[in-house]
Amino acid sequence: MRCPHCGNFDDKVIESRTLANGDAIRRRRECNGCGYRFTSYERLEDKPFMVVKRDGRREPFDRHKIEKGVERALEKRPFSPMQIESLVNDIEDQAEIMGRASHEIISKDLGELVLSEIGKLDKVAYVRFASVYRQFESPEEFIKEIKKLGTGEKK
Ligand SMILES: [Zn+2]
């Protein structure tokens, strides 16, 4: 596979794991050129994992979108690319588990999942992602959310 970091095609698999629903294999790979570690997923079935949007339309689950959202939220925060990747892995695994039966996940649930995973890592990033994702209707709502974080209170 092509290394996302240096473009080298030479890598070795350092770990393979079948996901909980049994229809995908996640492989951790290490580039033999630069040592960068990345993840690939292989589907064992043709049936793609889908996201159900608010208007009822479905689109294939896109890891890239999650990555972008997470990266944006964690921008200039003290986290390494590895930590970010591992966060995205957790999100993807969780999403697969949540959507195991139907092969799909509701976009709102996916958004909440991303939010809660980001929240475990970083409060600033959590607020950033929440403000984009939830589009708070009022400043009060936003302040409420921040207060919840301050006290460590779970929703
Ligand atoms: Zn590389």
XYZ file of C-alpha atoms and ligand atoms in Angstrom:
156
model
C 0.000 0.000 0.000
C 1.099 3.528 -0.622
C 2.521 5.250 2.449
C 0.420 8.372 3.135
C 3.512 10.072 4.493
C 6.251 9.531 1.878
C 4.491 7.760 -0.998
C 6.616 4.612 -0.752
C 4.830 1.382 -1.745
C 6.932 -0.854 0.476
C 5.418 -1.597 3.867
C 5.033 -4.365 6.381
C 1.943 -5.387 8.319
C 2.543 -5.168 12.048
C -0.913 -6.104 13.286
C -4.126 -7.513 11.792
C -7.413 -7.470 13.568
C -10.872 -8.596 12.548
C -13.425 -6.003 13.562
C -16.253 -6.905 15.896
C -18.817 -7.438 13.185
C -16.492 -9.827 11.415
C -16.720 -8.288 8.003
C -13.655 -6.123 7.955
C -10.017 -6.548 8.812
C -7.974 -3.703 10.091
C -4.264 -3.810 9.429
C -1.641 -1.642 11.070
C 1.140 -1.072 8.608
C 4.581 0.396 8.856
C 6.313 2.029 5.914
C 9.707 0.460 5.218
C 10.852 3.766 3.789
C 10.122 6.264 6.526
C 8.732 4.219 9.400
C 5.364 5.964 9.338
C 2.535 3.824 10.691
C -0.870 3.797 9.101
C -3.985 1.705 8.946
C -5.808 -0.034 6.170
C -9.201 -1.671 6.170
C -10.254 -4.599 4.059
C -13.876 -5.430 3.599
C -14.736 -9.091 3.471
C -18.127 -8.360 1.972
C -19.185 -6.128 -0.842
C -21.754 -4.485 1.340
C -20.251 -1.135 2.288
C -20.804 0.388 5.690
C -23.240 3.259 5.215
C -24.053 6.501 6.976
C -27.712 7.537 7.054
C -27.974 11.269 6.684
C -30.539 13.532 8.232
C -32.625 13.620 5.074
C -32.626 9.832 4.858
C -30.079 9.535 2.093
C -27.235 7.089 2.586
C -23.610 7.499 1.749
C -20.652 5.157 2.276
C -18.813 5.600 5.558
C -15.841 7.798 4.826
C -12.892 7.543 7.206
C -11.342 10.507 5.495
C -14.156 12.822 6.527
C -13.762 11.751 10.144
C -10.029 12.324 9.923
C -10.530 15.796 8.559
C -13.044 16.714 11.245
C -10.798 15.374 13.988
C -7.722 17.075 12.568
C -9.540 20.376 12.369
C -10.708 20.055 15.970
C -7.215 19.118 17.166
C -5.382 21.738 15.142
C -2.504 23.289 17.106
C -3.297 21.057 20.063
C -0.413 19.037 21.496
C -1.167 15.725 19.790
C 0.944 13.627 17.458
C -0.316 12.223 14.152
C -0.199 8.809 15.829
C -2.546 9.913 18.579
C -4.897 11.389 16.034
C -4.824 8.230 13.974
C -5.474 6.086 16.977
C -8.431 8.309 17.876
C -9.845 7.883 14.373
C -9.309 4.110 14.691
C -11.298 4.071 17.913
C -14.083 6.048 16.286
C -14.184 3.742 13.296
C -14.201 0.617 15.455
C -16.985 2.018 17.631
C -19.026 2.988 14.589
C -18.660 -0.530 13.202
C -19.841 -1.976 16.492
C -22.807 0.384 16.723
C -23.876 -0.386 13.168
C -23.143 -4.080 13.280
C -26.687 -5.322 12.737
C -27.768 -3.027 9.945
C -24.452 -2.183 8.285
C -25.228 1.455 8.731
C -25.029 4.219 11.280
C -27.152 7.330 11.637
C -25.072 10.428 10.979
C -26.219 12.021 14.221
C -25.004 9.015 16.215
C -21.728 9.121 14.348
C -21.334 12.813 15.151
C -22.025 12.196 18.830
C -19.530 9.352 18.806
C -16.818 11.553 17.315
C -17.653 14.246 19.822
C -17.427 11.942 22.816
C -14.146 10.395 21.634
C -12.631 13.844 21.079
C -13.885 14.847 24.509
C -11.923 12.030 26.115
C -8.750 13.438 24.619
C -9.046 17.188 24.747
C -11.555 19.681 26.058
C -10.581 22.500 23.737
C -10.955 20.237 20.733
C -14.262 19.013 22.089
C -15.666 22.514 22.237
C -14.343 23.259 18.766
C -15.916 20.197 17.273
C -19.148 20.667 19.207
C -19.539 24.241 18.045
C -19.250 23.195 14.413
C -21.123 19.952 14.686
C -23.993 20.893 16.955
C -24.381 24.439 15.703
C -25.630 25.632 19.026
C -28.856 27.523 18.779
C -27.989 30.037 21.450
C -24.935 31.271 23.345
C -26.559 29.906 26.514
C -26.543 26.430 25.075
C -22.878 26.777 24.235
C -22.019 28.017 27.714
C -23.954 25.146 29.217
C -21.848 22.732 27.211
C -18.623 24.333 28.377
C -19.787 24.299 31.999
C -20.490 20.601 31.719
C -16.865 20.099 30.721
C -15.567 22.254 33.549
C -17.225 20.147 36.232
C -16.424 16.890 34.533
C -20.108 16.114 34.601
C -21.263 13.458 32.158
C -24.312 14.077 30.051
Zn 6.730 6.255 4.204
